[in-house]
PDB file of C-alpha atoms in Angstrom:
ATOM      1  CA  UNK A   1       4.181  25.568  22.775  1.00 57.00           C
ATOM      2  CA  UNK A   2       3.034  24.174  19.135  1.00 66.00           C
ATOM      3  CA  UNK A   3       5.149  25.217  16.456  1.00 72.00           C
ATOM      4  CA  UNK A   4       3.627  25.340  13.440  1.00 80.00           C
ATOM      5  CA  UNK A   5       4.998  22.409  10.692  1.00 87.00           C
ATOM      6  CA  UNK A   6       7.261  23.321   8.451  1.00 91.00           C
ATOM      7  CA  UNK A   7       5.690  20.987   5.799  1.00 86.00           C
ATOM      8  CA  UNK A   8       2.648  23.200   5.369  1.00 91.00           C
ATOM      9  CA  UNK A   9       4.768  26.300   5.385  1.00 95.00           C
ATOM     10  CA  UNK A  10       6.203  26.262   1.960  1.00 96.00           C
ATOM     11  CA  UNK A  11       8.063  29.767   1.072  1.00 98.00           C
ATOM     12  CA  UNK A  12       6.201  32.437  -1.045  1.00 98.00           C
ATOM     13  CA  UNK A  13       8.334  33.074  -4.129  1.00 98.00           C
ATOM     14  CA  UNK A  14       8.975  36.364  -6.519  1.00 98.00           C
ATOM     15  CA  UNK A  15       7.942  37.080  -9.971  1.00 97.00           C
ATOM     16  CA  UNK A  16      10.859  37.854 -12.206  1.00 96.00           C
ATOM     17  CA  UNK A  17      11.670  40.593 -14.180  1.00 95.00           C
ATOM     18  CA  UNK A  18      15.250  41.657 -15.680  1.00 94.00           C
ATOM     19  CA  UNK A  19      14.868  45.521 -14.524  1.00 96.00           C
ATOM     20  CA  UNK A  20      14.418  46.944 -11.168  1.00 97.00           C
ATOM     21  CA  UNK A  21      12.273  50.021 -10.595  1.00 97.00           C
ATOM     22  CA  UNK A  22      11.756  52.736  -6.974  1.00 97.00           C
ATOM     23  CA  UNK A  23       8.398  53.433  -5.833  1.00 97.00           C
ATOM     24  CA  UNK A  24       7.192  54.824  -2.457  1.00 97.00           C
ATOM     25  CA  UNK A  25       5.379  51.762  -1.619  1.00 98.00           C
ATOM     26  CA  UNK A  26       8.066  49.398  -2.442  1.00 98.00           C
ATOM     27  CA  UNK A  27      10.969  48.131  -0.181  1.00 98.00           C
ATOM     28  CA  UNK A  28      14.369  47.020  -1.687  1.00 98.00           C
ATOM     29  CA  UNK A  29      16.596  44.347  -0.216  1.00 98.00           C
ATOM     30  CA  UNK A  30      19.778  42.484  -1.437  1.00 97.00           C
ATOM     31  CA  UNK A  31      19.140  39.275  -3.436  1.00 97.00           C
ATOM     32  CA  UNK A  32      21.672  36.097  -1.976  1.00 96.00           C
ATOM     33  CA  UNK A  33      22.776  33.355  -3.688  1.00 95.00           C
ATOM     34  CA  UNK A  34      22.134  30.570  -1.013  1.00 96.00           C
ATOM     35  CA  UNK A  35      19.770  27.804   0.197  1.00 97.00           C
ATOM     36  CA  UNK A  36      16.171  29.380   0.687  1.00 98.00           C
ATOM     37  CA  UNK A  37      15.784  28.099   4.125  1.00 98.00           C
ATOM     38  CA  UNK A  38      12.437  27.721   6.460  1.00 98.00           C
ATOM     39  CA  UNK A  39      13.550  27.794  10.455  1.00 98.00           C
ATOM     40  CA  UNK A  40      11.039  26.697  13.177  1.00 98.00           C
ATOM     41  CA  UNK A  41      11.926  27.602  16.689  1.00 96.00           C
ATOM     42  CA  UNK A  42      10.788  24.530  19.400  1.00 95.00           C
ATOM     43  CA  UNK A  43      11.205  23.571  22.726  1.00 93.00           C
ATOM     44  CA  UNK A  44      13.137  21.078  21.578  1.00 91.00           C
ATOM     45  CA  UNK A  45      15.747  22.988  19.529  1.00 91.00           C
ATOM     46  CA  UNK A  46      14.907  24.630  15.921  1.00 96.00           C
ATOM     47  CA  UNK A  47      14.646  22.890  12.509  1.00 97.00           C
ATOM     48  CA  UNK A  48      15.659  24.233   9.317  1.00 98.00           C
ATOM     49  CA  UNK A  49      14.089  22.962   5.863  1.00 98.00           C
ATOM     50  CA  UNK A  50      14.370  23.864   1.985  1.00 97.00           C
ATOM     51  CA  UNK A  51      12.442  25.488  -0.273  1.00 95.00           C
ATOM     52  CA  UNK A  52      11.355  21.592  -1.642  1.00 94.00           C
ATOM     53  CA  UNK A  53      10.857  20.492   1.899  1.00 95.00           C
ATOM     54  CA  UNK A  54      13.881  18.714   2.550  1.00 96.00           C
ATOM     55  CA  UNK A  55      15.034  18.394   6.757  1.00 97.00           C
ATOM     56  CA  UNK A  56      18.508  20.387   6.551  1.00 97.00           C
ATOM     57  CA  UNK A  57      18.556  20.841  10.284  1.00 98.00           C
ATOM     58  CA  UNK A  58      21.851  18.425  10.481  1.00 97.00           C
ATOM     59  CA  UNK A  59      23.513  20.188   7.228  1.00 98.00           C
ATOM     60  CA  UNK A  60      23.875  23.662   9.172  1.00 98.00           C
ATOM     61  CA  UNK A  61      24.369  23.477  12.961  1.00 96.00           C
ATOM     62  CA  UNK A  62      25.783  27.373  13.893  1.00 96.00           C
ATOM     63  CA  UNK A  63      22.306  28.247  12.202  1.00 97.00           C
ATOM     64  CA  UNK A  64      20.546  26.027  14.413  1.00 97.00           C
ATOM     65  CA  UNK A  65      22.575  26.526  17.737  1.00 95.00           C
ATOM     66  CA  UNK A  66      21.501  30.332  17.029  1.00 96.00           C
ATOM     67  CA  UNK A  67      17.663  29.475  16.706  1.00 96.00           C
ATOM     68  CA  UNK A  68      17.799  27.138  19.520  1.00 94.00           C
ATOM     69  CA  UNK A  69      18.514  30.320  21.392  1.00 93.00           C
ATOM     70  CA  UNK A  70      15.486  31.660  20.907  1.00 95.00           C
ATOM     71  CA  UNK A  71      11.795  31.081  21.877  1.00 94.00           C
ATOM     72  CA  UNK A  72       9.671  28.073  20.993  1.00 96.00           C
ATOM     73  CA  UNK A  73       7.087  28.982  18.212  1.00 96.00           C
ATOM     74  CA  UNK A  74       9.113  31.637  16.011  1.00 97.00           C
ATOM     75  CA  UNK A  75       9.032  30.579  11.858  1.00 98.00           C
ATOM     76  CA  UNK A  76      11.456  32.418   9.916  1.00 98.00           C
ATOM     77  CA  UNK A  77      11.874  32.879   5.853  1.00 99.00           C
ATOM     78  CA  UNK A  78      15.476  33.334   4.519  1.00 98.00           C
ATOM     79  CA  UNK A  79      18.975  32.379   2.590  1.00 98.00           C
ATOM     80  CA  UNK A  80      21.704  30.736   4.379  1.00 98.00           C
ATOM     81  CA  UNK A  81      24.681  31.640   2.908  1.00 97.00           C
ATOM     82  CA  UNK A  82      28.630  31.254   2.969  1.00 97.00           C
ATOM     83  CA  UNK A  83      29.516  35.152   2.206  1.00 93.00           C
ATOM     84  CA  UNK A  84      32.315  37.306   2.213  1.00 91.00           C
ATOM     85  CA  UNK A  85      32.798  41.078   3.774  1.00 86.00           C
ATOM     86  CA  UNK A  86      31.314  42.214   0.546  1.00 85.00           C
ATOM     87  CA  UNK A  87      28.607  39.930   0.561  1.00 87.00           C
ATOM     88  CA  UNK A  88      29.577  37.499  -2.395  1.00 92.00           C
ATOM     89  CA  UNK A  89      28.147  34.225  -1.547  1.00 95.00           C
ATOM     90  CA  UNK A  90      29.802  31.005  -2.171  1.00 95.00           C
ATOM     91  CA  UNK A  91      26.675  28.762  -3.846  1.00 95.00           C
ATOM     92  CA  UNK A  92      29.004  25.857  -4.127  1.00 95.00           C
ATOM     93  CA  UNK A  93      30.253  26.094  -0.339  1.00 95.00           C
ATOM     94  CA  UNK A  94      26.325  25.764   0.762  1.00 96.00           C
ATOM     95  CA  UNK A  95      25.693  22.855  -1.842  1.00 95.00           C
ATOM     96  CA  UNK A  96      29.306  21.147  -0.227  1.00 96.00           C
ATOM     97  CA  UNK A  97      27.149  21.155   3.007  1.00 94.00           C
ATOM     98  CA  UNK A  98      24.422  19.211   1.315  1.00 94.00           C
ATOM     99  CA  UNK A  99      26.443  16.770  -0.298  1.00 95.00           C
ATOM    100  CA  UNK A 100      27.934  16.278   3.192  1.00 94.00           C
ATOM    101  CA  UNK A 101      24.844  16.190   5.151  1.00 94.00           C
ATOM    102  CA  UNK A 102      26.614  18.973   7.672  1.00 94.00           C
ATOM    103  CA  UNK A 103      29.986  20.624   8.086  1.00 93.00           C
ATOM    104  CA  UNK A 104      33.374  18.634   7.262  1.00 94.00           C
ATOM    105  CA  UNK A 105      37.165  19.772   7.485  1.00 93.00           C
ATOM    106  CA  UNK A 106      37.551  23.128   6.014  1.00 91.00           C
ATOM    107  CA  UNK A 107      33.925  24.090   5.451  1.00 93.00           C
ATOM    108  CA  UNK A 108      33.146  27.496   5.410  1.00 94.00           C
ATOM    109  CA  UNK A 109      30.806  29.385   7.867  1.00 95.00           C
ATOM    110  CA  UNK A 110      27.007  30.136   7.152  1.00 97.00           C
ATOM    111  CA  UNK A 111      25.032  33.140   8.215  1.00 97.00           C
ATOM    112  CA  UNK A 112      21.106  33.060   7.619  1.00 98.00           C
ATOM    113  CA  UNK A 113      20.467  36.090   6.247  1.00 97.00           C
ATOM    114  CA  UNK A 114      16.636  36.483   7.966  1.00 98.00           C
ATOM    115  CA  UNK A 115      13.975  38.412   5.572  1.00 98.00           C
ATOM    116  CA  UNK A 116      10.658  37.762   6.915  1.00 99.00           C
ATOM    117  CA  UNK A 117       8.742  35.964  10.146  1.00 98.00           C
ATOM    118  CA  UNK A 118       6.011  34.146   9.214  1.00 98.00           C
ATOM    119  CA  UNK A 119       5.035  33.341  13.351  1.00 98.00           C
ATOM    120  CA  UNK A 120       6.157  35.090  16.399  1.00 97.00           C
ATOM    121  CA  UNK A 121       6.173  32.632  19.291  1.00 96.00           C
ATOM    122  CA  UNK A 122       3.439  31.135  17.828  1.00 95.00           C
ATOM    123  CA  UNK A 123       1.411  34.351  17.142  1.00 96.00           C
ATOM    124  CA  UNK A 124       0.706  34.137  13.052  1.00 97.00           C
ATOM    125  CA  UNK A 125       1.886  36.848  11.319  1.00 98.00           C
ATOM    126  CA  UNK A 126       1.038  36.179   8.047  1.00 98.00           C
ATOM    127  CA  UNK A 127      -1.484  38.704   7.258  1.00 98.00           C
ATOM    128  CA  UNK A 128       0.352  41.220   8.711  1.00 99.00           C
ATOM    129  CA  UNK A 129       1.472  43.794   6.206  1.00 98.00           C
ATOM    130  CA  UNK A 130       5.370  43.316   5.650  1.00 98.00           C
ATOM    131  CA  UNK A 131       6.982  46.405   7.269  1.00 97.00           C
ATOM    132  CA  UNK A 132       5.247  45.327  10.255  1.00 98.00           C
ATOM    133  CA  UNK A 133       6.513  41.965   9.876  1.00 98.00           C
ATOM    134  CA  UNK A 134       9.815  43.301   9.528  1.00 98.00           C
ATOM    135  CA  UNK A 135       9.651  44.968  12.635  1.00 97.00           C
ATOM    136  CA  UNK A 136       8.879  41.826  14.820  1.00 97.00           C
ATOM    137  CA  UNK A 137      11.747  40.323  13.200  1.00 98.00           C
ATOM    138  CA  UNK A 138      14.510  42.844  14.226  1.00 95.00           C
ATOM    139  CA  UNK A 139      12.930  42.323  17.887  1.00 95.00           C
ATOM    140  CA  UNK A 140      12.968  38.800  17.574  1.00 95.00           C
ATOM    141  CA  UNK A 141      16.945  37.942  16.540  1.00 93.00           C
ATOM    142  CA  UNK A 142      18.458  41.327  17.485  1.00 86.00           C
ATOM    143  CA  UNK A 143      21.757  40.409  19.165  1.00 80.00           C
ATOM    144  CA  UNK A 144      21.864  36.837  17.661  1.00 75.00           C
ATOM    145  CA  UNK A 145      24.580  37.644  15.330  1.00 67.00           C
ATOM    146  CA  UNK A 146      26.540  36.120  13.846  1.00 86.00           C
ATOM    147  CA  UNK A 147      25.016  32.466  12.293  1.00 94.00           C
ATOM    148  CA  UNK A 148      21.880  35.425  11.879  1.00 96.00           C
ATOM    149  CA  UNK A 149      21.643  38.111  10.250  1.00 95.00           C
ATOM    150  CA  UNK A 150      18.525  40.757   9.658  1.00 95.00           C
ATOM    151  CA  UNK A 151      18.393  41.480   5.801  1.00 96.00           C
ATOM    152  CA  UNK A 152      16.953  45.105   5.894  1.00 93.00           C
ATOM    153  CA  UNK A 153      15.594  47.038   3.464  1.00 94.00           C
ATOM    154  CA  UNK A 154      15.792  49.980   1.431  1.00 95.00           C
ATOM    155  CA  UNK A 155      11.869  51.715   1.274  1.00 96.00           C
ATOM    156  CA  UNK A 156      11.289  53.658  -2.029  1.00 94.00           C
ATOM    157  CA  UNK A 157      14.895  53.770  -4.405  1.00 95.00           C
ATOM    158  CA  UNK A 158      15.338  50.616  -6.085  1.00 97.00           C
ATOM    159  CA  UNK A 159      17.220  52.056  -8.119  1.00 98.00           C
ATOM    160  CA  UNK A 160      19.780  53.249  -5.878  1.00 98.00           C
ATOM    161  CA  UNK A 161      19.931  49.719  -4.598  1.00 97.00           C
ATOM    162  CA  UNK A 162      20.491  48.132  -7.738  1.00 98.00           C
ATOM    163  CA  UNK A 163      23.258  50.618  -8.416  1.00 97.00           C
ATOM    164  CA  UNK A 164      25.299  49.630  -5.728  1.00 96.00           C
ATOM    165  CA  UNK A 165      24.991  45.728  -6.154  1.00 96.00           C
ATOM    166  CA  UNK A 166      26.358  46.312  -9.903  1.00 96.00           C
ATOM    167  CA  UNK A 167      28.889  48.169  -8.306  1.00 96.00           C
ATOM    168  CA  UNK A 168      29.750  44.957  -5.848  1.00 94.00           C
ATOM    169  CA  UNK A 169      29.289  42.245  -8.463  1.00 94.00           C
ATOM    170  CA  UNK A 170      26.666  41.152  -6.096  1.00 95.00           C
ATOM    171  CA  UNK A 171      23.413  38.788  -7.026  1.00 95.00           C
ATOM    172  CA  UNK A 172      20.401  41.422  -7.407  1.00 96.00           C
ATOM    173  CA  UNK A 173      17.668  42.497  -5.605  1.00 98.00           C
ATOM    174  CA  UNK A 174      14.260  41.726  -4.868  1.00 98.00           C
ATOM    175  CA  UNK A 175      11.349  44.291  -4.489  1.00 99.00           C
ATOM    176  CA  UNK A 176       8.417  44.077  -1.880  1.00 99.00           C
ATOM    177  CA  UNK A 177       5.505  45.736  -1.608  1.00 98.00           C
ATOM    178  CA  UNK A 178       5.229  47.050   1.716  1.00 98.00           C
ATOM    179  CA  UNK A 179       2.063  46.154   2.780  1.00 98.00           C
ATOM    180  CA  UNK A 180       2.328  42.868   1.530  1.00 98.00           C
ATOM    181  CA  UNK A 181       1.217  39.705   3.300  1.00 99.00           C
ATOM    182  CA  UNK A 182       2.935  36.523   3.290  1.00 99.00           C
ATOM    183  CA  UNK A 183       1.646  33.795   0.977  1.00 98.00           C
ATOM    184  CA  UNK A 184       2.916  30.528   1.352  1.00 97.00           C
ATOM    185  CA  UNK A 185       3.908  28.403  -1.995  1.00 97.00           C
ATOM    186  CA  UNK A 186       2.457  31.429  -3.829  1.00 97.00           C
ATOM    187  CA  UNK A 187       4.339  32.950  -6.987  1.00 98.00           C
ATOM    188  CA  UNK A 188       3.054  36.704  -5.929  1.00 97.00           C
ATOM    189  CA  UNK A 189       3.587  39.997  -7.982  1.00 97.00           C
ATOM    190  CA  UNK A 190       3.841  41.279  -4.384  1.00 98.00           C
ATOM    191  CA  UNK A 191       7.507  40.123  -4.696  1.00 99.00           C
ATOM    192  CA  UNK A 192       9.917  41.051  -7.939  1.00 98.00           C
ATOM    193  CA  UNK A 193      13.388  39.105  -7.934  1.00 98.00           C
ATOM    194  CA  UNK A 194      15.701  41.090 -10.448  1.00 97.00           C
ATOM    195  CA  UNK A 195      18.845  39.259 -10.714  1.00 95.00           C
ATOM    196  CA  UNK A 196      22.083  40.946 -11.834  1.00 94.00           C
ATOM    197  CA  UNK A 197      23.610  39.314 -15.478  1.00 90.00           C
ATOM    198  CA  UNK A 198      26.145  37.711 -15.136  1.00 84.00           C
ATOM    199  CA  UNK A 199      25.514  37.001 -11.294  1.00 84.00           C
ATOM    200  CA  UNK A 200      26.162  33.142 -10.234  1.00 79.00           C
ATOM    201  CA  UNK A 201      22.748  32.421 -10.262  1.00 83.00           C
ATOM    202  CA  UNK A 202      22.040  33.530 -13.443  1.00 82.00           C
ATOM    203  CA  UNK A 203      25.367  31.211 -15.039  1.00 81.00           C
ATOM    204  CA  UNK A 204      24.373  28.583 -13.112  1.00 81.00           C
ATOM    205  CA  UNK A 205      20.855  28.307 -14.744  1.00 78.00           C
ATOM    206  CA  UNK A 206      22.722  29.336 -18.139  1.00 75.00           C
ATOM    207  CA  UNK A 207      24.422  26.092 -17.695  1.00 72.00           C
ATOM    208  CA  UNK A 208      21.414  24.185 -16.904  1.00 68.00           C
ATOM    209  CA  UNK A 209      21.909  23.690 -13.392  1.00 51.00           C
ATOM    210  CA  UNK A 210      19.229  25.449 -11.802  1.00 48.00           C
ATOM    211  CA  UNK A 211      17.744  22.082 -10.475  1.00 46.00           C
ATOM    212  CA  UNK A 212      20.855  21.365  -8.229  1.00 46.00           C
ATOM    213  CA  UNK A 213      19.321  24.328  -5.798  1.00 51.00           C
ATOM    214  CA  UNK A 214      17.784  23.107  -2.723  1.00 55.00           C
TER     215      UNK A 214
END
């Protein structure tokens, strides 16, 4: 089966804004701090790449021994992580996988937290509205815990989402228009990211490093 190429699949990214808001027709999911990762399922094993197009298949093989499980022709959107029970993620424990070009002695584990599926055994999804999307996805990984993970989300209270990653000192959230479809390389309004201050991202790019993310 064809798989579709990564290279043309570039992820669709959020608008910022620094406050979150709840609507009816808007879904609320935790924001990671992570690698935003494109996975493409083959018969010959899965590949992983960054949000600049860089191969990463080699930097994170539990992710890809987990894909490889899977059907040829599946493209997923997502954050691979290194995370605690809480869900804190460890940016610099991701970026040490990088810098190594895969795991070394005393790396931590990644999850890919999985938000969206852009193809479904080569079946092309993208026009699909995004609560339908959602739905293939839980069929397509369910049980493939633990290197994935299904990053669900909250319809309608933003708000209460927001609350409780202030609570947990966690990274944000991001807010989705339900029925939206997936746009690849686009900067869509369909998507908000609001991150939490003081969150690692947000020191990081205080500190000028925002380039270092893949």
């Amino acid at each position: 089966m064809a798989t579709p190429d990564l290279l043309n699949l570039p992820p669709m990214l959020p608008c910022t804004q620094p406050l979150p808001f709840s609507h009816d027709e808007w879904l609320a999911e935790l924001k990671f701090d992570g690698y935003r990762v494109m996975a493409a399922t083959a018969d010959e094993g899965a590949r992983l790449q960054t949000k600049r197009g860089i191969d990463c298949t080699s930097w994170f093989p539990e992710v890809v021994s987990a894909l490889s499980e899977l059907p040829a022709g599946h493209v997923f959107d997502g954050e691979i992580c290194v995370m605690d029970r809480l869900g804190h993620c460890n940016f610099e424990q991701v970026r040490a996988r990088a810098l190594h070009g895969g795991t070394f002695t005393g790396c931590d584990p990644v999850v890919f937290c999985v938000f969206d599926q852009l193809f479904d055994r080569g079946h092309d999804l993208r026009a699909w509205p995004l609560l339908d999307r959602k739905d293939r996805l839980k069929r397509a990984i369910a049980g493939a815990e633990p290197a994935l993970m299904i990053v669900e989300g909250l319809p309608g209270d933003g708000h209460w989402l927001w609350r409780k990653a202030e609570e947990l000192m966690l990274e944000g959230i991001v807010l989705k228009r339900l029925d939206s479809v997936y746009q690849p390389g686009a900067l869509s309004m369909d998507w908000v990211a609001v991150s939490r201050p003081g969150s690692a991202s947000e020191r990081r790019k205080a500190r000028g490093r925002a380039s270092l993310s893949a």
